[in-house]
């Protein structure tokens, strides 16, 4: 894993790669390039590469609200799971969220993504909500980790 690089998204080619991973992992929330550009204006998006091979991506939503809750989402393509890449993406996102002043950390996982749910629970997240968006049929799970200064376990 020494060749893993996590790089903030800059430019359309990198944004297209981020979008590819996002859309592969969460097809119900697939987005166009224009939607990804809009998301990039609000959130920190990053890609993870093993050498030159794209293996995952992440999103960090900045802290908001009285409790300064940030959202950190790590996505790893199925062929690259269980190699520590999700842990590295999560740690990178967590460090960024802390630098922004996060008091608490949340994540969101598509309920059918059993790997993602196991990863979140293994890293100290606890389910706080399950829901289906209006007009949709896919179930989402929100999880909260707690104080950003605690250890993820």
Short mmCIF file of C-alpha atoms in Angstrom, two decimals:
data_model
loop_
_atom_site.label_atom_id
_atom_site.label_comp_id
_atom_site.label_asym_id
_atom_site.label_seq_id
_atom_site.Cartn_x
_atom_site.Cartn_y
_atom_site.Cartn_z
CA UNK A 1 0.00 0.00 0.00
CA UNK A 2 3.02 2.28 -0.01
CA UNK A 3 2.15 3.35 -3.55
CA UNK A 4 -1.30 4.65 -2.53
CA UNK A 5 -1.74 8.33 -3.35
CA UNK A 6 -4.73 10.39 -2.26
CA UNK A 7 -5.07 13.49 -4.39
CA UNK A 8 -7.65 16.28 -4.16
CA UNK A 9 -9.67 16.49 -7.39
CA UNK A 10 -8.47 19.25 -9.72
CA UNK A 11 -9.71 19.55 -13.30
CA UNK A 12 -12.30 17.68 -15.33
CA UNK A 13 -10.26 14.48 -15.96
CA UNK A 14 -9.83 13.93 -12.20
CA UNK A 15 -13.45 14.92 -11.58
CA UNK A 16 -14.56 12.35 -14.18
CA UNK A 17 -12.54 9.70 -12.31
CA UNK A 18 -14.11 10.73 -9.00
CA UNK A 19 -17.55 10.58 -10.65
CA UNK A 20 -16.80 7.12 -12.07
CA UNK A 21 -16.07 5.69 -8.60
CA UNK A 22 -18.99 7.54 -6.99
CA UNK A 23 -21.44 6.31 -9.63
CA UNK A 24 -20.10 2.73 -9.48
CA UNK A 25 -20.50 2.57 -5.68
CA UNK A 26 -23.79 4.45 -5.35
CA UNK A 27 -25.68 4.00 -8.63
CA UNK A 28 -28.96 5.33 -7.17
CA UNK A 29 -27.19 8.66 -6.63
CA UNK A 30 -25.31 8.67 -9.95
CA UNK A 31 -24.52 12.17 -11.07
CA UNK A 32 -23.60 13.99 -14.24
CA UNK A 33 -20.37 15.90 -14.70
CA UNK A 34 -22.28 19.16 -14.11
CA UNK A 35 -23.64 17.81 -10.80
CA UNK A 36 -20.14 16.69 -9.79
CA UNK A 37 -18.78 20.17 -10.60
CA UNK A 38 -21.44 21.69 -8.35
CA UNK A 39 -20.55 19.24 -5.56
CA UNK A 40 -16.88 20.12 -5.94
CA UNK A 41 -17.73 23.74 -5.16
CA UNK A 42 -19.14 22.75 -1.75
CA UNK A 43 -17.10 19.72 -0.70
CA UNK A 44 -13.55 18.39 -0.83
CA UNK A 45 -13.37 15.58 -3.36
CA UNK A 46 -10.31 13.33 -3.62
CA UNK A 47 -9.20 10.32 -5.65
CA UNK A 48 -7.07 7.41 -4.46
CA UNK A 49 -4.56 5.81 -6.79
CA UNK A 50 -2.44 2.69 -6.40
CA UNK A 51 0.43 3.78 -8.58
CA UNK A 52 -1.52 5.16 -11.54
CA UNK A 53 -4.60 2.94 -11.05
CA UNK A 54 -7.75 4.57 -9.65
CA UNK A 55 -8.95 2.52 -6.65
CA UNK A 56 -11.33 4.83 -4.82
CA UNK A 57 -12.49 8.31 -3.95
CA UNK A 58 -13.69 10.34 -1.02
CA UNK A 59 -15.94 13.24 -0.13
CA UNK A 60 -15.61 15.51 2.87
CA UNK A 61 -18.54 17.77 3.64
CA UNK A 62 -17.35 20.63 5.86
CA UNK A 63 -18.53 21.02 9.46
CA UNK A 64 -21.98 22.50 9.90
CA UNK A 65 -24.35 23.29 12.71
CA UNK A 66 -23.86 23.86 16.40
CA UNK A 67 -21.96 20.59 16.84
CA UNK A 68 -19.73 21.25 13.81
CA UNK A 69 -20.67 17.93 12.20
CA UNK A 70 -18.61 17.00 9.13
CA UNK A 71 -19.37 14.11 6.80
CA UNK A 72 -16.55 11.86 5.61
CA UNK A 73 -17.33 9.31 2.91
CA UNK A 74 -14.72 6.86 1.59
CA UNK A 75 -15.50 4.75 -1.49
CA UNK A 76 -13.34 1.89 -2.77
CA UNK A 77 -14.02 -0.02 -5.98
CA UNK A 78 -14.93 -3.65 -5.21
CA UNK A 79 -11.79 -5.12 -6.81
CA UNK A 80 -9.62 -3.13 -4.38
CA UNK A 81 -11.47 -3.67 -1.09
CA UNK A 82 -9.99 -5.30 2.02
CA UNK A 83 -6.49 -3.96 1.33
CA UNK A 84 -6.53 -0.93 3.63
CA UNK A 85 -7.43 1.63 0.97
CA UNK A 86 -10.72 2.56 2.64
CA UNK A 87 -8.91 3.04 5.94
CA UNK A 88 -6.37 5.33 4.26
CA UNK A 89 -9.11 7.31 2.48
CA UNK A 90 -11.07 7.63 5.70
CA UNK A 91 -7.98 8.78 7.67
CA UNK A 92 -7.20 11.38 5.00
CA UNK A 93 -10.79 12.65 5.02
CA UNK A 94 -10.90 12.68 8.82
CA UNK A 95 -7.68 14.72 8.98
CA UNK A 96 -9.17 17.21 6.52
CA UNK A 97 -12.42 17.42 8.51
CA UNK A 98 -10.45 18.01 11.73
CA UNK A 99 -8.45 20.78 10.05
CA UNK A 100 -11.78 22.42 9.19
CA UNK A 101 -12.80 22.28 12.88
CA UNK A 102 -15.10 19.24 12.90
CA UNK A 103 -16.55 18.41 16.30
CA UNK A 104 -18.31 15.24 15.19
CA UNK A 105 -18.09 12.99 12.15
CA UNK A 106 -20.87 11.34 10.17
CA UNK A 107 -20.94 9.12 7.14
CA UNK A 108 -23.66 7.87 4.81
CA UNK A 109 -23.82 4.42 3.20
CA UNK A 110 -26.21 2.86 0.71
CA UNK A 111 -27.86 0.10 2.77
CA UNK A 112 -27.17 -2.63 0.20
CA UNK A 113 -23.43 -1.86 0.44
CA UNK A 114 -22.69 -4.43 3.15
CA UNK A 115 -18.93 -3.89 2.81
CA UNK A 116 -19.38 -0.17 3.44
CA UNK A 117 -21.61 -0.73 6.46
CA UNK A 118 -19.17 -3.26 7.97
CA UNK A 119 -16.31 -0.84 7.40
CA UNK A 120 -18.17 2.00 9.11
CA UNK A 121 -19.10 -0.09 12.14
CA UNK A 122 -15.57 -1.50 12.38
CA UNK A 123 -14.30 2.10 12.46
CA UNK A 124 -16.52 3.12 15.37
CA UNK A 125 -19.59 4.46 13.57
CA UNK A 126 -23.05 3.81 15.00
CA UNK A 127 -26.22 3.85 12.92
CA UNK A 128 -28.37 6.91 13.59
CA UNK A 129 -30.96 6.74 10.82
CA UNK A 130 -32.28 4.65 7.93
CA UNK A 131 -34.40 6.29 5.29
CA UNK A 132 -35.64 6.26 1.72
CA UNK A 133 -35.61 9.57 -0.12
CA UNK A 134 -38.96 10.84 -1.39
CA UNK A 135 -39.88 9.20 -4.67
CA UNK A 136 -37.01 6.70 -4.41
CA UNK A 137 -36.81 3.06 -3.32
CA UNK A 138 -33.19 2.72 -2.16
CA UNK A 139 -32.48 2.71 1.56
CA UNK A 140 -29.67 4.85 2.99
CA UNK A 141 -27.98 4.58 6.38
CA UNK A 142 -26.59 7.56 8.31
CA UNK A 143 -23.97 6.76 10.92
CA UNK A 144 -22.22 8.98 13.46
CA UNK A 145 -18.79 8.46 14.92
CA UNK A 146 -18.70 11.07 17.68
CA UNK A 147 -16.05 13.56 18.64
CA UNK A 148 -13.50 14.05 15.89
CA UNK A 149 -10.71 14.10 18.47
CA UNK A 150 -11.47 10.51 19.60
CA UNK A 151 -9.78 7.46 18.09
CA UNK A 152 -11.66 5.60 15.36
CA UNK A 153 -10.77 2.29 16.97
#
